[in-house]
Amino acid sequence: MSGKRNPPVLWAQRKDKLFVTISVEDCKDPKVELDNEKLFFTGEGGAEKKAYEITIPFCKAIIPEESKQSLGARELYFVIKKKEEIWWPTLLKEQGKGKIHWLKTDFSKWRDEDDSDPEDVADDLNLNEMMTKMGGVGEGPEESEEDSDDESLPDLED
């Protein structure tokens, strides 16, 4: 055994793309390979600089040339273009019947096939904006504007 472990992976999808997040804090010089059928990642990260490695064989084909990636302080973000605009039943080619401990659904980005809206703002994902929001920076002015939520509430009656 190589001593490398699988990092936590989150995923969500739209009809035309996948959102994949690999969670490894302070990952320095990650190696990423994306081809028509899979995503490969290896790198070290976290407080103890543990070695991580994972190969994600996709359920269906993707277009690596039209896909994007961004390295954040805690995660690697991927927006991966699907070859066919269809909803995938699962992310992995051979999911099997057991639970995969390192793979979870990213409910913050998930949309079901029947409630997906073509005008959905999340479809036009801006990775820099997403990373800013994840870090809690740039969420709007806090000092100059008074928020209506700041008003005091009346006492509850017994």
Coordinates of C-alpha atoms in Angstrom, one line a residue:
M1 CA 0.0 0.0 0.0
S2 CA 1.3 3.4 -1.0
G3 CA 0.3 5.2 2.3
K4 CA -1.8 7.7 0.3
R5 CA -5.4 8.2 1.3
N6 CA -8.5 9.4 -0.6
P7 CA -9.4 13.0 0.0
P8 CA -13.0 14.0 0.7
V9 CA -14.8 14.7 -2.6
L10 CA -18.1 16.7 -3.1
W11 CA -20.0 16.7 -6.3
A12 CA -23.1 18.1 -7.9
Q13 CA -24.3 18.4 -11.5
R14 CA -26.3 20.3 -14.0
K15 CA -27.5 18.9 -17.4
D16 CA -24.3 20.2 -19.0
K17 CA -21.6 20.2 -16.3
L18 CA -20.3 18.7 -13.1
F19 CA -19.1 20.5 -10.0
V20 CA -16.4 18.6 -8.2
T21 CA -14.6 19.8 -5.0
I22 CA -11.6 17.9 -3.6
S23 CA -11.0 19.0 0.0
V24 CA -7.3 19.2 1.0
E25 CA -6.2 22.1 3.1
D26 CA -3.0 24.0 2.1
C27 CA -2.4 21.7 -0.8
K28 CA 0.9 22.7 -2.4
D29 CA 1.7 21.9 -6.0
P30 CA -1.1 19.5 -6.6
K31 CA -0.9 17.2 -9.7
V32 CA -4.1 17.1 -11.6
E33 CA -4.8 15.2 -14.8
L34 CA -8.2 15.4 -16.5
D35 CA -9.0 13.3 -19.5
N36 CA -12.2 12.2 -21.3
E37 CA -13.0 9.6 -18.8
K38 CA -11.5 10.5 -15.4
L39 CA -10.0 13.0 -13.0
F40 CA -6.7 12.1 -11.2
F41 CA -5.4 14.1 -8.3
T42 CA -2.4 13.7 -6.0
G43 CA -0.9 16.1 -3.5
E44 CA 0.0 16.7 0.1
G45 CA -2.0 18.9 2.5
G46 CA -3.4 19.5 5.9
A47 CA -1.6 20.3 9.2
E48 CA 0.3 17.0 9.0
K49 CA 1.1 17.2 5.3
K50 CA -0.6 13.9 4.6
A51 CA -0.3 12.4 1.1
Y52 CA -3.6 12.2 -0.9
E53 CA -4.3 10.5 -4.2
I54 CA -7.5 9.7 -6.0
T55 CA -8.7 8.7 -9.4
I56 CA -12.3 9.4 -10.2
P57 CA -13.6 7.4 -13.2
F58 CA -16.6 9.3 -14.6
C59 CA -19.9 7.6 -15.4
K60 CA -19.8 9.2 -18.9
A61 CA -17.5 11.2 -21.1
I62 CA -16.4 14.7 -20.4
I63 CA -14.7 17.5 -22.4
P64 CA -11.4 18.3 -20.5
E65 CA -10.6 21.3 -22.8
E66 CA -13.7 23.1 -21.8
S67 CA -13.4 22.4 -18.1
K68 CA -12.0 24.7 -15.4
Q69 CA -10.2 24.3 -12.2
S70 CA -9.1 26.6 -9.3
L71 CA -7.0 26.0 -6.2
G72 CA -8.4 27.5 -3.0
A73 CA -6.8 27.5 0.5
R74 CA -8.8 24.5 1.5
E75 CA -10.1 22.9 -1.7
L76 CA -9.6 22.3 -5.4
Y77 CA -12.7 23.4 -7.4
F78 CA -13.6 21.9 -10.8
V79 CA -16.3 22.8 -13.2
I80 CA -16.3 19.9 -15.7
K81 CA -18.1 20.1 -19.0
K82 CA -20.1 17.0 -19.9
K83 CA -19.8 15.6 -23.5
E84 CA -23.5 15.0 -23.6
E85 CA -26.1 17.3 -22.0
I86 CA -27.8 14.6 -19.9
W87 CA -28.3 14.0 -16.2
W88 CA -26.0 11.3 -14.9
P89 CA -27.4 8.7 -12.5
T90 CA -24.1 8.8 -10.6
L91 CA -20.7 10.4 -10.8
L92 CA -18.6 7.2 -10.9
K93 CA -18.4 4.7 -13.7
E94 CA -18.8 1.7 -11.4
Q95 CA -20.4 2.9 -8.2
G96 CA -21.3 -0.5 -6.8
K97 CA -23.8 -1.1 -4.1
G98 CA -21.8 0.0 -1.0
K99 CA -21.4 3.5 0.3
I100 CA -18.2 5.3 -0.9
H101 CA -16.8 7.0 2.3
W102 CA -14.9 9.7 0.5
L103 CA -17.7 10.8 -2.0
K104 CA -20.6 13.0 -0.9
T105 CA -23.2 15.1 -2.6
D106 CA -22.6 18.9 -2.6
F107 CA -26.1 20.0 -1.6
S108 CA -25.1 23.7 -1.8
K109 CA -24.8 23.3 -5.6
W110 CA -27.1 20.4 -6.3
R111 CA -30.2 20.8 -8.5
D112 CA -32.6 18.0 -9.4
E113 CA -33.3 17.4 -13.0
D114 CA -36.9 18.5 -12.7
D115 CA -36.3 21.7 -10.8
S116 CA -33.3 22.9 -12.8
D117 CA -33.9 26.3 -14.4
P118 CA -32.0 27.3 -17.5
E119 CA -31.8 30.8 -16.1
D120 CA -30.2 29.5 -12.9
V121 CA -27.5 32.0 -11.9
A122 CA -25.4 29.1 -10.4
D123 CA -25.0 27.8 -13.9
D124 CA -22.7 30.7 -14.7
L125 CA -20.3 29.7 -12.0
N126 CA -17.5 32.2 -11.4
L127 CA -14.8 30.4 -9.4
N128 CA -13.3 33.6 -7.9
E129 CA -16.7 34.7 -6.7
M130 CA -17.3 31.2 -5.2
M131 CA -14.0 31.2 -3.4
T132 CA -14.6 34.7 -2.0
K133 CA -18.0 33.6 -0.7
M134 CA -16.4 30.4 0.8
G135 CA -13.9 32.6 2.7
G136 CA -16.6 34.9 4.0
V137 CA -15.0 37.9 2.3
G138 CA -16.9 40.3 0.1
E139 CA -20.4 39.6 1.3
G140 CA -21.4 43.3 1.1
P141 CA -21.0 46.4 3.2
E142 CA -21.6 45.9 6.9
E143 CA -20.7 49.3 8.4
S144 CA -22.4 51.9 6.3
E145 CA -25.8 50.4 5.8
E146 CA -28.3 49.6 8.5
D147 CA -30.0 46.3 8.1
S148 CA -33.7 46.0 8.9
D149 CA -32.8 42.8 10.8
D150 CA -30.9 44.9 13.3
E151 CA -34.0 46.5 14.8
S152 CA -35.0 45.3 18.2
L153 CA -37.8 42.8 18.5
P154 CA -40.8 43.1 20.8
D155 CA -40.9 41.0 23.9
L156 CA -42.8 37.7 23.7
E157 CA -46.0 37.4 25.6
D158 CA -46.7 34.5 27.9

